[in-house]
Amino acid sequence: MRVTKDLAAGAWTLRGWRQNDWELARTPERAKVSVPDIGPIPVAVPGSVRRALLASGEIPDPVVGRNSRASEWIERRHWTFSTTLPADVLAEARRRPGARAVLVCEGLDHAGQVFLGDIEVGAFRGSFTPYEFDLTEALAGGADQLSIVFTDVPDGLGQNGWTSRIRAWKPRFNYGWDWTPRLVQTGITEPPRLEIRDGGVLDPVAVRTRYDASTGAAALLVSVAVPAAEPEQRIEVSVDGPGMSATRTVPVADAGTMTIDVTGVLEWRVLPRGPQALYAVRVRLLSGTGSTDDLYETRVGFRQVEWHAAEASPPEAEPWLCVVNGEPLFLQGVNWVPIRADYADVTPEDYRSRLLAYRELGVNVLRVWGGSGLETETFYRLCDELGMLVWQELPLSSSGLDNAPPADAEFAAELAEIAVSYSARRSHHPSLVLWGGGNELTAVTAPAVPGTPLGEDHPALAAAGAAFRRADPDRRYVATSPTGPRFEADEREFGLGLHHDVHGPWDHTGDLVSWQRYWDSDDAVLRSEVGVAGASGFELLEAFGLLPSGLPDADLRRLWTHSAGWWLRDFDRRPPGPVREWIAASQARQAHMLAYAARATKARFPRSTGFIVWMGHDAFPCAVSLALLDYRGDPKPAALALREVFLSATPEALEPAGQESA
């Protein structure tokens, strides 16, 4: 039996300590540090340290001007999140002598220790896998004060560095990228929960679907394990939704993988072909008397995804034509980054607002970029509901000075463990169609950039691929994006069959005629990253302190470099005149160039299979960026120009040879 209590609903308190003072406070010398450096102050869970400090007046708003620098000291403190465990659950635990009390934390960013009272119950390191801490013995002693202490913050994870040296499992974008300054998060990123487990429980449960669009044949595959099962327990699996309901019950001794053939299901479809039919799945562990000892609930969709060779693509190219339910689909979308640097603070309403904005633009695919992490269950559930495809990468990215991750056995095993965890938590979602090993992983040592994309000949990427194929055998995996053989498409090599999945261009210093000529001649199969820089709107720049009155151009550029230094070349070349005029011209340029490129690419379908913009939205108020939506989520003119292209029809696709299921 399992009893679960969501701890996010309780009151939490934050304290900030000079390094290790909290540890001294647990000794007879506690009088020396009886008062922490910061706090106690209220803190939301999930939530970040920075948001709590902002709410209490300890720091200025980090997204205004260059205020982010005034909160970088957060990294050099230790932080304690504390709460009192709920009395009703503690009573439940103590009245069951053989029960275990387990704290489950799906998101801790990034390293530290967990205490119940003065008893350490475990430690954690790494942001990308869940943790469980056994509280049973500590609870038996009467303790009820839970503390999660965040200590070590790794350094050197920023955009420019050496991928081969990075071994810390923490999101990299927080350390500064070309679209955000350094805002390193510390916090609890998912709601923690307390579970009382007594006897057999469902652990783990994995749910997958299979569907054949040509025949309508569908099946639900459920894998179940029940540690410490009792002989009289049974497992009941039910699936219910549009046009179909089915239930199957088996003895617990038959726990394993059950295949339930179902009839009459409606397809899960991709925007705008909806509706997106979804089905509720319930796995119940039943006692001998028929009561529910444990319950697992999720939601699935039935769809068939295949990856075919694009028309006339080179025979050695990866199959990049996405065919959903027998229909070839032009992949038009954006590269997704966290909505905010402190992503622990992002609400379900924030997710819904961004995703609805993309739906209005005609976006049908979101590539979750490898410089961040696994997107939340909320994100995936909304993508399921809205009919958007998701390409999820593992947390690896290029670094400029070298771009290949460590290749030793220990690192490969850690990456494989993350792959298994990602799959266990998200593989039931119909929106998820592709796993990726990471972003722009190449064999290169600067200055010979960008290099040749890596494949599964790299030990870590091979280990991740093997892990995904074991855990999620029906879904495709690629080692990195771009897949190559060329990283970027060179106009001088058009027609040679060397441009399969490519990234770039992101900048263009020539005139519009040369830009148009490039796209008129393009032969790439897939454009999984392409962008053009454009300014944010005048009102947003004023609101976030990015247009101080009377500031000379040189000083304005220094201010803007704080978050957008890579993309100010167009500003540097501007003729004399009011900044407002340049902003309008910059936005118009971004809109024209992106729309032309997207239209030319889509016109080649099914020889060309997709156009995915870098990037979707700003996570920080950038004066200039490659985003389509600004920091507030409002569309730039480029977004509206792309909307016309994305909502236009594609040419009728021919049925190409060669395919790979996913």
mmCIF file of C-alpha atoms in Angstrom, residues 167 193 401 546 556:
data_model
loop_
_atom_site.group_PDB
_atom_site.id
_atom_site.type_symbol
_atom_site.label_atom_id
_atom_site.label_comp_id
_atom_site.label_asym_id
_atom_site.label_seq_id
_atom_site.Cartn_x
_atom_site.Cartn_y
_atom_site.Cartn_z
ATOM 1 C CA ARG A 167 31.201 16.470 -16.032
ATOM 2 C CA ARG A 193 6.296 14.273 -1.972
ATOM 3 C CA LEU A 401 36.686 25.522 -27.825
ATOM 4 C CA LEU A 546 17.455 48.916 -21.825
ATOM 5 C CA LEU A 556 24.001 51.630 -25.135
#
